[in-house]
């Protein structure tokens, strides 16, 4: 079933109970875009579950033509093409590519969505911008810190808008909480933050080496990363390996740290330290930590992260969350709700996630959809479009995504080196630590070239 075109569908939305909140959250541009007839040519790199989900949200809120799709898995590619043809207004199937460079060489895309694994983000983001496109780039923006610096430099040099998929900044109930609780001063002086993830999400298996299927180009999938022995299709499992991602810190902490930085107006941490390792789940082939604590230090404020991929949550209502402690009260926030608990015994203020099931019934038929994040992703897409049309930075601009990503990468470096780190973004070094500085850039597998080598 095709999605109702945005400029018609949003009329239904404006009549809904969430309209006032959403429009106040996303600003006056919400109304401007309701009636926009501008057509955007769009491409997607990485047609797995989340890449398709992001694309479907864009189709819902804008007049787009999905021109091209790219994936190294032929089955993913064909499935995505069929679904897109059913959802987009024209009913056309996009052009299909297994090599993103050939897709970008067409130079006919206004926006490129990047939903590939983390180890590909930098090369694909930079080449997409060089082809003339603006970006919706999934988090974390990079696998190492100098990749992030190169993405940021390219975006600024070319004047491209990059919206990073840290969509807590577009989550309606959290926008309301920021405005009515944090910005209103109800917390008073804030001097401590805790962030956590207690999902049992780490892949715990030890499969044998397998034959690579004909429909999957494993060498190209690995790209600049090491070519590990093939143990089955990596879809959904690659996050278990530091060669392709930054573990649970890079996957989950980046969201909560970014949300806290946005809530409190924080920039780069002054110092980062972390400890942890594989303490419990030792039988798995995964090489990411199952237990980790990180401290991000700001002026008179420590933001402390903790994850365990085993055991139970400290607070069952907030298994993946942030807790902002002020002298006048506590603010709890997650993707599902927020709570303000005043210290004086006053009434607790609580709000829950905004759903849009009635406005977007096709959501209910989307396989694997996270219904609670769909409104935030749609808002994120709207904000990107408006930032392009009005030449302003999007709410989750690439610089903010870089700071949050790099901070999480440094937490992992600190854990490995067993010492605190201080990053100087102007000099792009770890202060007084040549060994740590040498780890700001990972080694690429040939023939791929690290982007910092061509940018600098």
Short mmCIF file of C-alpha atoms in Angstrom, two decimals:
data_model
loop_
_atom_site.label_atom_id
_atom_site.label_comp_id
_atom_site.label_asym_id
_atom_site.label_seq_id
_atom_site.Cartn_x
_atom_site.Cartn_y
_atom_site.Cartn_z
CA UNK A 1 0.00 0.00 0.00
CA UNK A 2 1.42 3.37 -0.99
CA UNK A 3 1.88 6.05 1.67
CA UNK A 4 -0.43 9.02 1.31
CA UNK A 5 1.65 11.90 -0.06
CA UNK A 6 2.97 14.19 2.66
CA UNK A 7 1.18 17.34 1.58
CA UNK A 8 -2.17 15.52 1.95
CA UNK A 9 -1.35 13.24 4.85
CA UNK A 10 -0.22 16.05 7.12
CA UNK A 11 -3.73 17.53 7.13
CA UNK A 12 -4.82 14.46 9.06
CA UNK A 13 -1.88 14.92 11.38
CA UNK A 14 -2.76 18.55 12.08
CA UNK A 15 -6.15 17.44 13.37
CA UNK A 16 -4.60 14.94 15.76
CA UNK A 17 -4.06 15.37 19.47
CA UNK A 18 -0.28 15.55 18.97
CA UNK A 19 -0.42 18.40 16.45
CA UNK A 20 0.17 21.29 18.81
CA UNK A 21 3.07 19.54 20.50
CA UNK A 22 4.69 18.50 17.23
CA UNK A 23 4.34 21.89 15.56
CA UNK A 24 5.69 23.68 18.61
CA UNK A 25 8.53 21.16 18.72
CA UNK A 26 9.48 21.37 15.07
CA UNK A 27 8.84 25.09 14.64
CA UNK A 28 7.03 27.17 12.06
CA UNK A 29 8.61 25.22 9.22
CA UNK A 30 6.18 22.41 9.96
CA UNK A 31 3.33 24.41 8.40
CA UNK A 32 5.47 25.57 5.50
CA UNK A 33 6.32 22.01 4.56
CA UNK A 34 2.75 20.76 4.86
CA UNK A 35 1.93 22.37 1.53
CA UNK A 36 5.36 22.06 -0.09
CA UNK A 37 5.33 20.62 -3.61
CA UNK A 38 9.14 20.47 -3.88
CA UNK A 39 10.32 17.09 -5.08
CA UNK A 40 13.48 15.60 -3.64
CA UNK A 41 15.55 12.93 -5.41
CA UNK A 42 16.72 10.47 -2.78
CA UNK A 43 19.11 7.53 -2.54
CA UNK A 44 19.77 5.02 0.23
CA UNK A 45 23.06 3.26 0.98
CA UNK A 46 22.49 0.26 3.23
CA UNK A 47 19.10 -1.37 2.71
CA UNK A 48 18.90 -3.33 5.93
CA UNK A 49 16.14 -2.97 8.50
CA UNK A 50 17.00 0.48 9.82
CA UNK A 51 18.03 1.98 6.50
CA UNK A 52 14.65 1.07 5.02
CA UNK A 53 12.84 2.31 8.13
CA UNK A 54 14.52 5.72 7.86
CA UNK A 55 13.66 5.90 4.16
CA UNK A 56 10.01 5.03 4.77
CA UNK A 57 9.72 7.88 7.29
CA UNK A 58 11.11 10.33 4.74
CA UNK A 59 8.63 9.08 2.12
CA UNK A 60 5.84 9.75 4.61
CA UNK A 61 6.72 13.40 5.20
CA UNK A 62 8.05 14.69 1.89
CA UNK A 63 7.39 14.68 -1.82
CA UNK A 64 10.31 12.41 -2.75
CA UNK A 65 11.34 10.14 -5.57
CA UNK A 66 13.61 7.34 -4.39
CA UNK A 67 15.92 7.23 -7.40
CA UNK A 68 18.49 4.66 -6.28
CA UNK A 69 19.24 2.01 -3.69
CA UNK A 70 22.58 0.42 -2.83
CA UNK A 71 23.50 -2.69 -0.86
CA UNK A 72 26.06 -5.47 -1.16
CA UNK A 73 23.36 -8.06 -0.38
CA UNK A 74 21.34 -8.69 -3.53
CA UNK A 75 18.40 -10.04 -1.53
CA UNK A 76 18.29 -6.94 0.66
CA UNK A 77 18.45 -4.79 -2.44
CA UNK A 78 15.59 -6.49 -4.27
CA UNK A 79 13.39 -6.59 -1.18
CA UNK A 80 13.95 -2.88 -0.57
CA UNK A 81 13.18 -2.03 -4.21
CA UNK A 82 9.84 -3.85 -4.05
CA UNK A 83 8.85 -2.17 -0.79
CA UNK A 84 9.86 1.29 -2.03
CA UNK A 85 7.84 0.89 -5.23
CA UNK A 86 4.80 0.04 -3.10
CA UNK A 87 5.28 3.05 -0.86
CA UNK A 88 6.43 5.90 -3.05
CA UNK A 89 3.90 7.97 -4.94
CA UNK A 90 5.26 7.24 -8.43
CA UNK A 91 5.17 3.48 -7.90
CA UNK A 92 8.53 3.21 -9.67
CA UNK A 93 11.31 0.86 -8.67
CA UNK A 94 14.60 2.63 -7.96
CA UNK A 95 17.82 1.87 -9.80
CA UNK A 96 19.83 -0.78 -7.94
CA UNK A 97 23.55 -0.75 -7.17
CA UNK A 98 25.95 -2.96 -5.26
CA UNK A 99 28.74 -0.38 -5.43
CA UNK A 100 27.84 2.95 -3.81
CA UNK A 101 30.47 4.73 -5.90
CA UNK A 102 28.57 3.93 -9.09
CA UNK A 103 25.35 5.19 -7.54
CA UNK A 104 26.94 8.46 -6.46
CA UNK A 105 28.64 8.91 -9.84
CA UNK A 106 25.20 9.65 -11.34
CA UNK A 107 25.22 12.96 -9.38
CA UNK A 108 21.41 13.12 -9.47
CA UNK A 109 20.56 12.92 -5.74
CA UNK A 110 19.44 15.77 -3.50
CA UNK A 111 19.60 13.67 -0.34
CA UNK A 112 21.44 10.46 0.49
CA UNK A 113 20.49 8.36 3.50
CA UNK A 114 23.34 6.29 4.91
CA UNK A 115 22.28 3.23 6.88
CA UNK A 116 25.35 1.07 6.34
CA UNK A 117 27.49 -0.34 9.18
CA UNK A 118 29.64 2.15 11.08
CA UNK A 119 32.92 1.22 9.41
CA UNK A 120 31.54 2.55 6.09
CA UNK A 121 30.06 5.85 7.28
CA UNK A 122 33.02 8.12 6.66
CA UNK A 123 33.87 7.13 3.09
CA UNK A 124 30.24 7.02 1.99
CA UNK A 125 29.30 10.29 3.71
CA UNK A 126 32.18 12.22 2.21
CA UNK A 127 31.69 10.85 -1.30
CA UNK A 128 27.94 11.49 -1.11
CA UNK A 129 28.53 15.14 -0.23
CA UNK A 130 31.13 15.44 -2.98
CA UNK A 131 28.50 14.13 -5.42
CA UNK A 132 26.27 17.09 -4.47
CA UNK A 133 23.94 15.52 -1.91
CA UNK A 134 22.87 16.49 1.59
CA UNK A 135 22.86 13.68 4.14
CA UNK A 136 20.84 11.79 6.67
CA UNK A 137 23.70 9.96 8.37
CA UNK A 138 23.11 7.29 10.96
CA UNK A 139 24.99 7.41 14.22
CA UNK A 140 27.73 7.03 15.21
CA UNK A 141 29.03 9.14 12.36
CA UNK A 142 32.41 7.40 12.31
CA UNK A 143 34.45 4.49 13.59
CA UNK A 144 37.46 6.61 14.50
CA UNK A 145 37.84 10.25 15.49
CA UNK A 146 39.74 11.54 12.46
CA UNK A 147 37.06 10.08 10.19
CA UNK A 148 34.59 12.30 12.04
CA UNK A 149 36.82 15.33 11.64
CA UNK A 150 37.03 14.64 7.89
CA UNK A 151 33.23 14.35 7.57
CA UNK A 152 32.74 17.62 9.45
CA UNK A 153 35.37 19.42 7.37
CA UNK A 154 33.81 18.21 4.12
CA UNK A 155 30.31 19.26 5.17
CA UNK A 156 31.48 22.76 6.04
CA UNK A 157 33.66 23.13 2.95
CA UNK A 158 30.87 22.07 0.59
CA UNK A 159 28.03 23.72 2.52
CA UNK A 160 26.11 20.46 2.88
CA UNK A 161 23.52 19.81 5.58
CA UNK A 162 24.04 16.62 7.54
CA UNK A 163 21.38 15.39 9.92
CA UNK A 164 22.75 12.71 12.25
CA UNK A 165 20.41 9.96 13.44
CA UNK A 166 20.54 11.03 17.08
CA UNK A 167 16.81 11.65 16.97
CA UNK A 168 16.28 12.26 20.68
CA UNK A 169 16.66 15.90 19.63
CA UNK A 170 13.43 15.46 17.63
CA UNK A 171 11.56 13.30 20.15
CA UNK A 172 8.33 15.19 21.03
CA UNK A 173 8.08 14.33 24.72
CA UNK A 174 11.77 15.07 25.31
CA UNK A 175 11.51 18.40 23.48
CA UNK A 176 8.64 19.27 25.78
CA UNK A 177 10.62 18.18 28.84
CA UNK A 178 13.64 20.22 27.82
CA UNK A 179 11.50 23.31 27.38
CA UNK A 180 9.21 22.99 30.38
CA UNK A 181 11.56 21.40 32.92
CA UNK A 182 15.22 21.92 32.08
CA UNK A 183 15.14 25.27 30.28
CA UNK A 184 12.54 26.57 32.73
CA UNK A 185 15.02 26.08 35.57
CA UNK A 186 12.97 23.63 37.60
CA UNK A 187 16.07 21.53 38.29
CA UNK A 188 18.17 24.39 39.63
CA UNK A 189 21.94 23.90 39.45
CA UNK A 190 22.76 20.64 37.70
CA UNK A 191 25.92 18.88 38.82
CA UNK A 192 25.50 15.19 38.07
CA UNK A 193 24.11 13.04 35.24
CA UNK A 194 23.82 9.28 34.98
CA UNK A 195 23.20 7.40 31.72
CA UNK A 196 22.72 3.69 31.24
CA UNK A 197 21.82 0.75 29.04
CA UNK A 198 20.95 -2.58 30.63
CA UNK A 199 19.54 -4.33 27.58
CA UNK A 200 20.76 -7.90 27.13
CA UNK A 201 21.70 -6.96 23.58
CA UNK A 202 25.24 -8.28 23.07
CA UNK A 203 25.49 -11.18 20.62
CA UNK A 204 26.41 -14.28 22.58
CA UNK A 205 27.34 -17.03 20.16
CA UNK A 206 30.39 -18.78 18.76
CA UNK A 207 29.42 -20.03 15.29
CA UNK A 208 31.75 -21.90 12.90
CA UNK A 209 33.27 -20.42 9.76
CA UNK A 210 30.85 -20.71 6.84
CA UNK A 211 30.72 -20.40 3.06
CA UNK A 212 29.81 -16.92 1.82
CA UNK A 213 26.47 -17.06 -0.07
CA UNK A 214 26.42 -16.03 -3.74
CA UNK A 215 24.03 -13.12 -3.14
CA UNK A 216 26.37 -11.40 -0.67
CA UNK A 217 29.66 -9.61 -1.44
CA UNK A 218 31.48 -10.09 1.85
CA UNK A 219 34.75 -8.54 0.70
CA UNK A 220 32.99 -5.32 -0.30
CA UNK A 221 30.90 -5.40 2.88
CA UNK A 222 34.14 -5.48 4.92
CA UNK A 223 35.59 -2.68 2.79
CA UNK A 224 38.25 -0.74 4.72
CA UNK A 225 37.80 -2.91 7.83
CA UNK A 226 39.63 -6.19 8.48
CA UNK A 227 38.28 -9.22 6.64
CA UNK A 228 37.24 -11.44 9.52
CA UNK A 229 36.41 -15.12 8.91
CA UNK A 230 32.84 -15.34 7.62
CA UNK A 231 30.54 -16.78 10.29
CA UNK A 232 27.20 -16.06 8.64
CA UNK A 233 25.49 -12.98 7.30
CA UNK A 234 26.57 -10.10 9.54
CA UNK A 235 23.20 -8.31 9.41
CA UNK A 236 22.41 -7.31 12.99
CA UNK A 237 25.49 -9.10 14.33
CA UNK A 238 28.31 -6.83 13.18
CA UNK A 239 27.94 -4.64 16.26
CA UNK A 240 29.48 -7.50 18.24
CA UNK A 241 32.88 -6.66 16.76
CA UNK A 242 35.07 -3.61 17.34
CA UNK A 243 36.35 -3.93 13.77
CA UNK A 244 32.97 -2.67 12.52
CA UNK A 245 31.53 -0.60 15.37
CA UNK A 246 32.25 0.85 18.78
CA UNK A 247 30.35 -1.58 20.94
CA UNK A 248 27.41 -0.71 23.15
CA UNK A 249 29.03 2.63 24.00
CA UNK A 250 29.13 3.61 20.32
CA UNK A 251 25.65 2.26 19.69
CA UNK A 252 23.65 3.25 22.77
CA UNK A 253 25.68 5.72 24.86
CA UNK A 254 26.02 8.02 21.84
CA UNK A 255 22.24 8.54 21.92
CA UNK A 256 22.00 9.31 25.62
CA UNK A 257 25.16 11.43 25.77
CA UNK A 258 23.93 13.41 22.78
CA UNK A 259 20.53 13.89 24.42
CA UNK A 260 22.13 15.15 27.64
CA UNK A 261 24.47 17.47 25.75
CA UNK A 262 21.47 18.88 23.85
CA UNK A 263 19.36 19.19 27.00
CA UNK A 264 22.10 21.02 28.91
CA UNK A 265 23.88 22.89 26.10
CA UNK A 266 27.20 21.05 26.55
CA UNK A 267 30.08 20.94 24.08
CA UNK A 268 33.22 18.80 24.23
CA UNK A 269 33.97 17.01 27.51
CA UNK A 270 37.07 18.27 29.32
CA UNK A 271 38.25 14.75 30.14
CA UNK A 272 37.03 11.20 29.50
CA UNK A 273 37.84 8.05 31.42
CA UNK A 274 36.45 4.53 31.22
CA UNK A 275 36.88 1.07 32.66
CA UNK A 276 35.30 -2.24 31.76
CA UNK A 277 35.70 -5.31 29.64
CA UNK A 278 34.29 -8.77 29.07
CA UNK A 279 33.50 -9.80 32.62
CA UNK A 280 30.60 -12.26 32.26
CA UNK A 281 29.88 -13.34 28.68
CA UNK A 282 33.27 -14.88 28.00
CA UNK A 283 32.11 -17.72 25.74
CA UNK A 284 30.93 -15.45 22.93
CA UNK A 285 32.96 -14.65 19.83
CA UNK A 286 32.03 -10.99 20.35
CA UNK A 287 34.94 -8.73 21.31
CA UNK A 288 32.93 -5.77 22.62
CA UNK A 289 32.62 -5.09 26.36
CA UNK A 290 29.73 -6.62 28.26
CA UNK A 291 30.32 -4.30 31.23
CA UNK A 292 31.58 -0.73 31.05
CA UNK A 293 31.55 2.55 32.94
CA UNK A 294 32.60 5.88 31.40
CA UNK A 295 32.89 9.36 32.90
CA UNK A 296 32.54 12.42 30.68
CA UNK A 297 33.76 15.44 32.66
CA UNK A 298 32.42 18.95 32.10
CA UNK A 299 32.69 22.05 34.30
CA UNK A 300 31.36 21.07 37.74
CA UNK A 301 29.43 18.27 36.08
CA UNK A 302 30.17 14.60 35.53
CA UNK A 303 28.10 12.59 33.08
CA UNK A 304 28.49 8.92 34.00
CA UNK A 305 27.61 6.07 31.63
CA UNK A 306 27.15 2.45 32.58
CA UNK A 307 26.12 -0.58 30.58
CA UNK A 308 25.70 -4.25 31.32
CA UNK A 309 24.52 -6.71 28.69
CA UNK A 310 23.64 -9.16 31.45
CA UNK A 311 21.62 -9.02 34.64
CA UNK A 312 18.68 -6.70 35.32
CA UNK A 313 18.18 -2.92 35.06
CA UNK A 314 18.68 -0.70 38.09
CA UNK A 315 15.35 0.97 37.32
CA UNK A 316 13.06 -1.37 35.36
CA UNK A 317 11.10 1.59 33.94
CA UNK A 318 14.29 3.16 32.58
CA UNK A 319 16.58 0.39 31.27
CA UNK A 320 18.06 2.72 28.59
CA UNK A 321 17.91 6.26 29.86
CA UNK A 322 19.48 9.38 31.33
CA UNK A 323 19.00 10.87 34.80
CA UNK A 324 19.75 14.57 35.32
CA UNK A 325 20.22 15.50 38.97
CA UNK A 326 19.67 19.11 40.02
CA UNK A 327 19.60 20.81 43.39
CA UNK A 328 15.81 21.18 43.09
CA UNK A 329 14.86 17.87 41.51
CA UNK A 330 15.59 14.95 39.19
CA UNK A 331 14.73 14.59 35.51
CA UNK A 332 14.49 11.06 34.10
CA UNK A 333 14.36 10.64 30.34
CA UNK A 334 14.03 7.75 27.91
CA UNK A 335 12.61 7.01 24.48
CA UNK A 336 9.31 6.07 26.16
CA UNK A 337 8.77 8.78 28.79
CA UNK A 338 10.14 11.46 31.06
CA UNK A 339 9.61 12.28 34.72
CA UNK A 340 10.42 15.32 36.81
CA UNK A 341 10.58 14.57 40.52
CA UNK A 342 10.94 17.71 42.66
CA UNK A 343 13.01 17.47 45.83
CA UNK A 344 10.50 19.44 47.91
CA UNK A 345 7.90 16.70 47.80
CA UNK A 346 5.86 18.45 45.13
CA UNK A 347 3.89 16.71 42.42
CA UNK A 348 5.81 14.57 39.92
CA UNK A 349 5.39 15.60 36.28
CA UNK A 350 5.34 12.70 33.84
CA UNK A 351 4.84 12.52 30.08
CA UNK A 352 4.87 9.52 27.79
CA UNK A 353 5.98 8.98 24.22
CA UNK A 354 3.83 10.40 21.43
CA UNK A 355 2.57 7.77 19.00
CA UNK A 356 1.16 8.47 15.53
CA UNK A 357 -0.55 5.19 14.72
CA UNK A 358 -3.75 6.83 13.48
CA UNK A 359 -1.93 9.39 11.34
CA UNK A 360 0.37 6.79 9.77
CA UNK A 361 -1.46 3.43 9.71
CA UNK A 362 1.16 2.00 7.35
CA UNK A 363 3.53 2.00 10.34
CA UNK A 364 1.60 -0.94 11.73
CA UNK A 365 2.52 -3.05 8.69
CA UNK A 366 6.24 -2.23 8.71
CA UNK A 367 8.28 -5.23 9.78
CA UNK A 368 10.39 -4.60 12.88
CA UNK A 369 9.32 -0.97 13.24
CA UNK A 370 10.03 0.87 16.49
CA UNK A 371 6.69 2.64 16.77
CA UNK A 372 7.87 4.81 19.64
CA UNK A 373 10.69 6.35 17.58
CA UNK A 374 8.75 6.84 14.34
CA UNK A 375 7.47 10.37 15.21
CA UNK A 376 10.99 11.44 16.17
CA UNK A 377 12.44 10.15 12.90
CA UNK A 378 9.73 11.91 10.89
CA UNK A 379 10.49 15.12 12.79
CA UNK A 380 14.19 14.63 12.15
CA UNK A 381 13.49 14.33 8.41
CA UNK A 382 11.33 17.46 8.44
CA UNK A 383 14.08 19.36 10.22
CA UNK A 384 16.66 18.27 7.65
CA UNK A 385 14.48 19.43 4.75
CA UNK A 386 13.89 22.79 6.39
CA UNK A 387 17.60 23.23 7.14
CA UNK A 388 18.34 22.71 3.43
CA UNK A 389 15.62 25.09 2.24
CA UNK A 390 16.51 27.82 4.74
CA UNK A 391 20.29 27.31 4.85
CA UNK A 392 20.60 26.67 8.55
CA UNK A 393 22.14 23.88 10.59
CA UNK A 394 19.85 20.94 11.37
CA UNK A 395 19.03 20.14 14.99
CA UNK A 396 21.40 17.14 14.99
CA UNK A 397 24.07 18.82 12.88
CA UNK A 398 27.17 16.86 11.95
CA UNK A 399 29.32 18.80 14.43
CA UNK A 400 27.07 17.75 17.30
CA UNK A 401 27.05 14.19 16.00
CA UNK A 402 30.83 14.28 15.79
CA UNK A 403 31.26 15.47 19.37
CA UNK A 404 28.96 12.77 20.72
CA UNK A 405 30.52 10.08 18.53
CA UNK A 406 34.13 11.06 19.27
CA UNK A 407 33.44 11.22 23.00
CA UNK A 408 32.19 7.63 22.96
CA UNK A 409 35.16 6.51 20.87
CA UNK A 410 37.48 8.11 23.42
CA UNK A 411 35.71 6.24 26.20
CA UNK A 412 36.65 2.98 24.47
CA UNK A 413 40.21 4.18 23.92
CA UNK A 414 40.45 5.14 27.58
CA UNK A 415 39.24 1.70 28.64
CA UNK A 416 41.84 0.04 26.42
CA UNK A 417 44.69 2.28 27.57
CA UNK A 418 43.57 2.31 31.21
CA UNK A 419 43.97 6.06 31.60
CA UNK A 420 41.91 9.26 31.19
CA UNK A 421 42.09 11.17 27.90
CA UNK A 422 41.78 14.82 26.92
CA UNK A 423 41.04 15.59 23.27
CA UNK A 424 41.99 18.86 21.61
CA UNK A 425 39.69 19.23 18.57
CA UNK A 426 41.61 22.22 17.21
CA UNK A 427 44.90 20.30 17.07
CA UNK A 428 43.19 16.91 16.66
CA UNK A 429 45.38 15.25 19.27
CA UNK A 430 45.03 13.58 22.65
CA UNK A 431 46.82 16.05 24.91
CA UNK A 432 50.23 14.83 26.15
CA UNK A 433 49.57 11.30 24.94
CA UNK A 434 51.27 10.31 21.65
CA UNK A 435 50.18 6.69 21.99
CA UNK A 436 46.50 7.66 22.30
CA UNK A 437 46.87 10.20 19.48
CA UNK A 438 48.14 7.43 17.20
CA UNK A 439 44.83 5.62 17.81
CA UNK A 440 42.69 8.50 16.51
CA UNK A 441 42.97 6.98 13.03
CA UNK A 442 42.45 3.28 12.37
CA UNK A 443 44.35 1.38 9.75
CA UNK A 444 42.41 0.83 6.52
CA UNK A 445 42.55 -2.38 4.51
CA UNK A 446 43.79 -1.73 1.01
CA UNK A 447 42.97 -0.42 -1.49
CA UNK A 448 40.76 1.86 0.62
CA UNK A 449 42.30 5.14 1.83
CA UNK A 450 41.48 6.83 5.11
CA UNK A 451 39.70 10.14 4.40
CA UNK A 452 41.99 12.15 6.68
CA UNK A 453 44.85 11.39 4.30
CA UNK A 454 43.13 13.13 1.40
CA UNK A 455 41.48 15.89 3.46
CA UNK A 456 44.59 17.09 5.28
#
